[in-house]
CSV table of C-alpha atoms in Angstrom, one decimal:
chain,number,residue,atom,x,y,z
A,658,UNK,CA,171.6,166.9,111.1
A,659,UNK,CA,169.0,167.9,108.8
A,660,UNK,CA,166.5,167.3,111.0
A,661,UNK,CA,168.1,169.3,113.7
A,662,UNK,CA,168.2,172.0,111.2
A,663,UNK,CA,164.5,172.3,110.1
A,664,UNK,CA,163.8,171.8,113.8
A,665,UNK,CA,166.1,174.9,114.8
A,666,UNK,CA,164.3,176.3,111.8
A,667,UNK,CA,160.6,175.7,113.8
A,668,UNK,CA,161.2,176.6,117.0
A,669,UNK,CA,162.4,180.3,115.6
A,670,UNK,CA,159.4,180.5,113.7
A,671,UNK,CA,156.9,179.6,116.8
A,672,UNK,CA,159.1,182.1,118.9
A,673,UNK,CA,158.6,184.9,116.9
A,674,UNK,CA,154.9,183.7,116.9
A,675,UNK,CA,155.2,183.3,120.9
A,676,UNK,CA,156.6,187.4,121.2
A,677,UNK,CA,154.1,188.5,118.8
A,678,UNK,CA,151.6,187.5,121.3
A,679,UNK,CA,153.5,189.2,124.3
A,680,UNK,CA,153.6,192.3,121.8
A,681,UNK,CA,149.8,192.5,121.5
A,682,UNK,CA,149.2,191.7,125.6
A,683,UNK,CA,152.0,194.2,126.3
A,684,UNK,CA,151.0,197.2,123.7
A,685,UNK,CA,147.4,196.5,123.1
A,686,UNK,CA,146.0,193.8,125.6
A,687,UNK,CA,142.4,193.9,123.9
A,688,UNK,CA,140.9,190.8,122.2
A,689,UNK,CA,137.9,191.3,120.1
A,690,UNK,CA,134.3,190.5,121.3
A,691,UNK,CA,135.3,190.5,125.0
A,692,UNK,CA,134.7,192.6,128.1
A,693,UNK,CA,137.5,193.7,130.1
A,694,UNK,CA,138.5,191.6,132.9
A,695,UNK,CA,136.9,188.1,131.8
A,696,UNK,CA,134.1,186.5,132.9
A,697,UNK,CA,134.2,184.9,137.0
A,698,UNK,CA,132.6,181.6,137.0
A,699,UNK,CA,132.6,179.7,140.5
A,700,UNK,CA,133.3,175.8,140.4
A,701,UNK,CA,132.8,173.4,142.9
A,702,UNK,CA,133.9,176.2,145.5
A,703,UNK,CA,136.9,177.4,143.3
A,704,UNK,CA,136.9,180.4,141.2
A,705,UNK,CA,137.5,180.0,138.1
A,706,UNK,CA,138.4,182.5,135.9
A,707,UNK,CA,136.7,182.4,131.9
A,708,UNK,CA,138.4,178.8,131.7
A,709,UNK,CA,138.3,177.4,128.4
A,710,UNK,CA,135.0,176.0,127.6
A,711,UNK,CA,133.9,176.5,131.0
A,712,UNK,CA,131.1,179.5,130.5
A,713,UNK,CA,128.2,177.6,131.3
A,714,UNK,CA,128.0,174.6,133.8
A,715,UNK,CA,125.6,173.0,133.6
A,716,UNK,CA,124.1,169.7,135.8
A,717,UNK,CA,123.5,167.5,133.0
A,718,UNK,CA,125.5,167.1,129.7
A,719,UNK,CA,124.7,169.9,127.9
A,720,UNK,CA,126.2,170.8,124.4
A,721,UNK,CA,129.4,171.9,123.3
A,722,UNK,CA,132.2,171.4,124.8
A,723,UNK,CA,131.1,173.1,128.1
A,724,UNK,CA,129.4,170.2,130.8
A,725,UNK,CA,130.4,168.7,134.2
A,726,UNK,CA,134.0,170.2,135.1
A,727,UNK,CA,135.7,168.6,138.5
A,728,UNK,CA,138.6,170.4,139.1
A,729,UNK,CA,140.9,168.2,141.5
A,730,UNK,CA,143.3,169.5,144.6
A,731,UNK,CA,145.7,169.7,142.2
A,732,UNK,CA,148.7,168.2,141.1
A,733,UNK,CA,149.6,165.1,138.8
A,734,UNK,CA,149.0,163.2,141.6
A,735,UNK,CA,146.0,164.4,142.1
A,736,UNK,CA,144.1,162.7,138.6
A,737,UNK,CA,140.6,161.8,139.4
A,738,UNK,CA,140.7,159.7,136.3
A,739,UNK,CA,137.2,158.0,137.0
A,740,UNK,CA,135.8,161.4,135.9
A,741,UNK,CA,136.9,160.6,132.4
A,742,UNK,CA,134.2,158.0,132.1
A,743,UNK,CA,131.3,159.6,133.8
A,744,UNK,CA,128.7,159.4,130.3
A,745,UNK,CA,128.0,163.0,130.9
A,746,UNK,CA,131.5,163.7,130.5
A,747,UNK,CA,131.6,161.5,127.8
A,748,UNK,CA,128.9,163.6,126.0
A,749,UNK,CA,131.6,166.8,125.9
A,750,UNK,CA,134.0,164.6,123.9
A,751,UNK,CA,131.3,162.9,121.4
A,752,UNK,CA,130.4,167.2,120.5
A,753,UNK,CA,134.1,167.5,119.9
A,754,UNK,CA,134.0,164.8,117.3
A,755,UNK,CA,131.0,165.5,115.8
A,756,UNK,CA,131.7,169.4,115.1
A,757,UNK,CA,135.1,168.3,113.6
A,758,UNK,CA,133.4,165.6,112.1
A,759,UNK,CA,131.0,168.0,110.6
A,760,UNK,CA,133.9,170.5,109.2
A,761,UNK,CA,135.8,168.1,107.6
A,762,UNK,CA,132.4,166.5,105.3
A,763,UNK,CA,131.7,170.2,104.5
A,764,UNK,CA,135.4,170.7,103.7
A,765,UNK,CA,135.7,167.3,101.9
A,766,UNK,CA,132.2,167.8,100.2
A,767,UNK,CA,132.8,171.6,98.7
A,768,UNK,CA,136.8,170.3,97.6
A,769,UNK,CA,135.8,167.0,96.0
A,770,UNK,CA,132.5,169.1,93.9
A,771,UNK,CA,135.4,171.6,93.0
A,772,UNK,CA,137.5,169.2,91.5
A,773,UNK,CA,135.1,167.5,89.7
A,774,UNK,CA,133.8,170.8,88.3
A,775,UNK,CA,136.9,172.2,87.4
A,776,UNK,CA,138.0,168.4,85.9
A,777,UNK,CA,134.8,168.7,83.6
A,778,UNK,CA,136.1,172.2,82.6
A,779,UNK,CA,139.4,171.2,81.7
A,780,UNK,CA,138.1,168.5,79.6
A,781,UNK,CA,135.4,170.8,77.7
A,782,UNK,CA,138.1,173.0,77.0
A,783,UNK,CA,140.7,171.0,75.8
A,784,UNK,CA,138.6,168.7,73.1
A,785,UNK,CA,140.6,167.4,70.7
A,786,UNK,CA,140.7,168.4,67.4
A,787,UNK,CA,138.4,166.4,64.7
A,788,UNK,CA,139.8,163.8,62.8
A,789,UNK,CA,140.6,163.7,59.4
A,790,UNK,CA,138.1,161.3,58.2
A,791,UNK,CA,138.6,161.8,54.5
A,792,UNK,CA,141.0,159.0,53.4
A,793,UNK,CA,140.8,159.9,50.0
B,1287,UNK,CA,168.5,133.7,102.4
B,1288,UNK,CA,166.5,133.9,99.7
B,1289,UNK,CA,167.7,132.2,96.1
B,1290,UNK,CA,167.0,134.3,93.3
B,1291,UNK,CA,164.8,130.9,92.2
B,1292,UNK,CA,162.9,131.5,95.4
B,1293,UNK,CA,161.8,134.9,94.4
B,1294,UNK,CA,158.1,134.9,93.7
B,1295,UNK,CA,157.8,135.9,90.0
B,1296,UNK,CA,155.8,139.7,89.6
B,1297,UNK,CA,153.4,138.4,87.4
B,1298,UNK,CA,152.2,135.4,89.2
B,1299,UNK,CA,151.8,137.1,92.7
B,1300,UNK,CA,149.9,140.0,93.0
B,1301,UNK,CA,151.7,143.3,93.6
B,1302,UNK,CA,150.7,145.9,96.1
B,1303,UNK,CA,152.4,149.1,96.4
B,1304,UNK,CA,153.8,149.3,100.2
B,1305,UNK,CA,153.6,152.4,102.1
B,1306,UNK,CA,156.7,153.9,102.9
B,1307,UNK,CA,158.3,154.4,106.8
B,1308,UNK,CA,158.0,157.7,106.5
B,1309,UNK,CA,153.9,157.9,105.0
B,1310,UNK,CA,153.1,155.1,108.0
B,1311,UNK,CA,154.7,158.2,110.5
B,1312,UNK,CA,153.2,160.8,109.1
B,1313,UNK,CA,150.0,159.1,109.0
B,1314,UNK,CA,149.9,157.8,112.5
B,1315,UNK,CA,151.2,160.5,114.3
B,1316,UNK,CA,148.7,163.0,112.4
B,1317,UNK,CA,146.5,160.4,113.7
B,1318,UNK,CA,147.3,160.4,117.6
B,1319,UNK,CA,147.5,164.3,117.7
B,1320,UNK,CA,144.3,165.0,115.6
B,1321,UNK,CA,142.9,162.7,118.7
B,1322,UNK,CA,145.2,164.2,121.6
B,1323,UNK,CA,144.0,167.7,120.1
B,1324,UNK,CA,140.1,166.7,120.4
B,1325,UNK,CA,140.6,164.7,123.8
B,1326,UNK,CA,142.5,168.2,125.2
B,1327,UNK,CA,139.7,170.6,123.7
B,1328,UNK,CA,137.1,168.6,125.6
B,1329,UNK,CA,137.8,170.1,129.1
B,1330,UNK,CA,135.0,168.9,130.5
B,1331,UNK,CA,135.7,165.7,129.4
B,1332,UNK,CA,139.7,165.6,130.6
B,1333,UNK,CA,139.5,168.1,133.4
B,1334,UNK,CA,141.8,170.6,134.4
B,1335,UNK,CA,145.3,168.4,134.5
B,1336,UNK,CA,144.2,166.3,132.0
B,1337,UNK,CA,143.8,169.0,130.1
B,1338,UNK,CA,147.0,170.9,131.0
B,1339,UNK,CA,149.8,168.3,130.5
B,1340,UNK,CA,148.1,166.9,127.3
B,1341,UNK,CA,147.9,170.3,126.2
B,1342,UNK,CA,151.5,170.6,126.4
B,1343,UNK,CA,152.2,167.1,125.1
B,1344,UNK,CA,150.3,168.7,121.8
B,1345,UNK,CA,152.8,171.8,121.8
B,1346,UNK,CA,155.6,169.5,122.0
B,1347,UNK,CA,154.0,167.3,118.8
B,1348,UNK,CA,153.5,170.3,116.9
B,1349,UNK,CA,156.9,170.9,116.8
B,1350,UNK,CA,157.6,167.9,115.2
B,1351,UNK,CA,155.0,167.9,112.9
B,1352,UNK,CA,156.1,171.1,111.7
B,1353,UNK,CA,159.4,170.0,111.8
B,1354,UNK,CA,158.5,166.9,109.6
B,1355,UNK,CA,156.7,168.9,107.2
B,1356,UNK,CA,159.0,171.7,106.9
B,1357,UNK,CA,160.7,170.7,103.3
B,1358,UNK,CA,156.4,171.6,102.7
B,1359,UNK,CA,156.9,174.6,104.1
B,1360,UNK,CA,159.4,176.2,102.5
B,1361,UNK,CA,158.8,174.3,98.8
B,1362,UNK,CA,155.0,175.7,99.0
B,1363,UNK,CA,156.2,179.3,100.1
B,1364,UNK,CA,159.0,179.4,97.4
B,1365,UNK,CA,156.1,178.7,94.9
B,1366,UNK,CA,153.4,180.6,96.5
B,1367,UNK,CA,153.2,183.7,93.7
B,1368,UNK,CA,154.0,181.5,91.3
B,1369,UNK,CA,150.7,181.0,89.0
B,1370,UNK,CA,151.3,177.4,88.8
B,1371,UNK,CA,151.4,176.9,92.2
B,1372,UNK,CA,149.4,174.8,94.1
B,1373,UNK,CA,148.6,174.5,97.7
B,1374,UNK,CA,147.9,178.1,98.2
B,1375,UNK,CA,144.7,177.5,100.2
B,1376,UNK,CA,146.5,174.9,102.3
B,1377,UNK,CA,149.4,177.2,103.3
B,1378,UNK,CA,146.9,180.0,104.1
B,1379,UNK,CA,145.0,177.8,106.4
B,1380,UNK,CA,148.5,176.2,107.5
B,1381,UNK,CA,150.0,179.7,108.5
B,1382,UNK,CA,146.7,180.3,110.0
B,1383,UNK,CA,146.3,177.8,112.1
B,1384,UNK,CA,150.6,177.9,113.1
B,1385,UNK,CA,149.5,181.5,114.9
B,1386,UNK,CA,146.1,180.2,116.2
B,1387,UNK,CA,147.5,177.0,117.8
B,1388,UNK,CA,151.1,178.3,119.0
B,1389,UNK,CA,149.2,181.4,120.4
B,1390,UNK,CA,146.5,178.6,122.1
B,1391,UNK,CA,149.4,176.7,123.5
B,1392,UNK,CA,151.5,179.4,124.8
B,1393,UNK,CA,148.4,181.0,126.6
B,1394,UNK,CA,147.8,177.8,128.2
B,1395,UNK,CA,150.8,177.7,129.6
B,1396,UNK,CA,150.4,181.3,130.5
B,1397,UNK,CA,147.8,180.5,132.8
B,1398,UNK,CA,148.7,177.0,133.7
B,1399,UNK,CA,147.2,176.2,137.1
B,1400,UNK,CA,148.0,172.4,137.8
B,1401,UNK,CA,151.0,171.4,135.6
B,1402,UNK,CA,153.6,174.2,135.3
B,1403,UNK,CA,153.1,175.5,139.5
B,1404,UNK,CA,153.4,171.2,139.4
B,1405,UNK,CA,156.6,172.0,138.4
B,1406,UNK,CA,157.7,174.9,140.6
B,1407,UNK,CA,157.5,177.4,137.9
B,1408,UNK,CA,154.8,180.6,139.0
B,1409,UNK,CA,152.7,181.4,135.7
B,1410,UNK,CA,151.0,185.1,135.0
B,1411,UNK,CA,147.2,184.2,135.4
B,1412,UNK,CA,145.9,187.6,134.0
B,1413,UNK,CA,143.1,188.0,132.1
B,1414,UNK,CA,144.3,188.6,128.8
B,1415,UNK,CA,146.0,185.6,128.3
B,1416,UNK,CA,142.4,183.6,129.6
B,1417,UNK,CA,140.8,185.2,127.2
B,1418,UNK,CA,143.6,184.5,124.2
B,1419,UNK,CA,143.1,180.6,125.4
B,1420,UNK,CA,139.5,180.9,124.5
B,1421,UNK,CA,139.7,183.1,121.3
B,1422,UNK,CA,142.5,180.6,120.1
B,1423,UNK,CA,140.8,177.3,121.1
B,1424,UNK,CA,137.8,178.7,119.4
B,1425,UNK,CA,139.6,179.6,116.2
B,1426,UNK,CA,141.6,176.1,116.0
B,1427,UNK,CA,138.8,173.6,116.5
B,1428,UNK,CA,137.5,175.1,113.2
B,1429,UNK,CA,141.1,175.3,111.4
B,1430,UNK,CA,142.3,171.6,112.6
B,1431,UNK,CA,139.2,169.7,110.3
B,1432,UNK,CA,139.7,172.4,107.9
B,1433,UNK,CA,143.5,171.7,108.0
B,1434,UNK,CA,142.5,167.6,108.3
B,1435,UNK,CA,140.1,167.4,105.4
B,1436,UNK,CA,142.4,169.7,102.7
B,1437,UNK,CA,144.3,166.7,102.6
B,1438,UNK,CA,141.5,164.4,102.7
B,1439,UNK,CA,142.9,162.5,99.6
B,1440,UNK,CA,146.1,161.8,101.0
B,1441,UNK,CA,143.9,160.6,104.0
B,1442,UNK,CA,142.3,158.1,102.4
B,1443,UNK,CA,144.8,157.2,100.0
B,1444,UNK,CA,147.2,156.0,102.7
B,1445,UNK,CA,144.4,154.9,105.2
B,1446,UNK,CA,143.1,152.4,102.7
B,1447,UNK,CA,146.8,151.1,102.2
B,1448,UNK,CA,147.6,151.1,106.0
B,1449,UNK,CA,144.4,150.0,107.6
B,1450,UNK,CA,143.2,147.0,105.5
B,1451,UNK,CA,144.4,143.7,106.6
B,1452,UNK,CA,146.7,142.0,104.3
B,1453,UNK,CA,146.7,138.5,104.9
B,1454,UNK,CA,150.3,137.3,105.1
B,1455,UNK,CA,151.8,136.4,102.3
B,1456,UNK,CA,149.4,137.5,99.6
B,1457,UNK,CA,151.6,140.6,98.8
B,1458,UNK,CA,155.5,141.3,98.9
């Protein structure tokens, strides 16, 4: 029940998120750092629209997450999935990794000095009083 | 079926804290989305229907993984102006990356070529919500390791406990 509750809970939350997007495309359908009407880019005979990672095709493997895109008939049916082991495919996935990869070090790197600086700062500023050596 | 005599003392055998039902889901099924979401931004690697229905499969997950982490949620956002609160980064990059990745998902549905048509249902294929896919995928492929390593502790905390290979009947 609880469950069903926090998920009720969710799916309002990404709604609102899902009409604040048709807001912005029905009031002000401008994205920043972009032309009007998207770029064209003709694959394999099909035009394809400023697809996702798809700006630059190139022959070979090249970097980033744009490379060698086969776009089938269509359909579920359709799944070429040899295409998924072609190595110059392979190389789109491997810069996936490594950018994330990358991020989380950096990410993992600065948060791990931070805690170890603010650790040493807490314990220079909480040094415990001296001790009463005199016994007398 | 096992005598109290049976019971193997605590001192003599080595204890080892086991990880709880719920830690071993929310570590594995961090785990297979974190690799769904890098599979699915690799078009050129997955192709267009790949790429679709996985796409949706992730918007689907998300749910859930909000949905398991919701008590988060609302606990962190409760103590957000609260100056002993913690987490504040986390739920900034968190909120962040909810708008950046529902917006992604919704626009890919938007201009779904293979899956949704697949399914009789006509999607709106203008250029606004191409360009929103892009923007967003852009923006989450730099929030999901920022959103991954935040919690890098937890990460490894659990990973150690899950992934190393017990040999039976050293612990419990």
């Amino acid at each position: 029940m609880k469950f069903l509750r926090q998920f009720a809970a969710v799916v309002t939350v990404v709604a609102v998120v899902v009409l604040l997007g048709l807001a912005w495309n029905r009031f002000a359908p401008r994205l920043p750092g972009e032309g009007p009407g998207g770029e064209a880019v003709p694959v394999q005979g099909n035009m394809v629209k400023a697809l996702p990672h798809a700006g630059k095709l190139s022959s070979g493997a090249g970097p980033g997450a744009h490379g060698v895109l086969r776009i089938n008939g269509g359909g579920a049916l359709g799944l070429d999935l040899g295409d998924l082991l072609q190595p110059e495919n392979l190389a789109v996935l491997r810069y996936t990794a490594e950018l994330e990869a990358v991020i989380i070090a950096a990410v993992v790197i600065v948060n791990a000095s931070y805690r170890s600086l603010r650790r040493s700062r807490r314990s220079k500023t909480s040094v415990p009083p001296p001790r009463d050596t005199d016994l007398s | 079926m096992s005598a109290p005599s049976t019971t193997p003392s605590p001192v003599t055998t080595p204890r080892r804290a086991r990880v709880a039902g719920r830690t071993k889901l929310d570590f594995w099924f961090d785990a297979v989305i974190l690799l769904a979401y890098t599979v699915a931004y690799s078009y050129g690697f997955t192709g267009v229907v790949i790429h679709e229905w996985l796409g949706i499969g992730i918007g689907i997950a998300l749910l859930l993984h909000l949905t398991l982490h919701w008590d988060w949620v609302i606990r962190t956002t409760r103590r957000l102006f609260d100056p002993r609160g913690h987490d504040r980064v986390i739920w900034l990059v968190n909120l962040a990356l909810l708008f950046a990745m529902t917006l992604c998902v919704a626009s890919g549905i938007a201009i779904s070529r293979v899956a949704l048509p697949e399914l009789g249902i006509t999607t709106l294929q203008t250029p606004f919500w191409l360009r929103l896919h892009v923007l967003t995928a852009e923006v989450t492929v730099g929030l999901v390791p920022v959103h991954v390593a935040l919690r890098w502790r937890w990460i490894a905390g659990v990973g150690r406990r899950v992934l190393v290979w017990r040999p039976r009947g050293r612990s419990r």
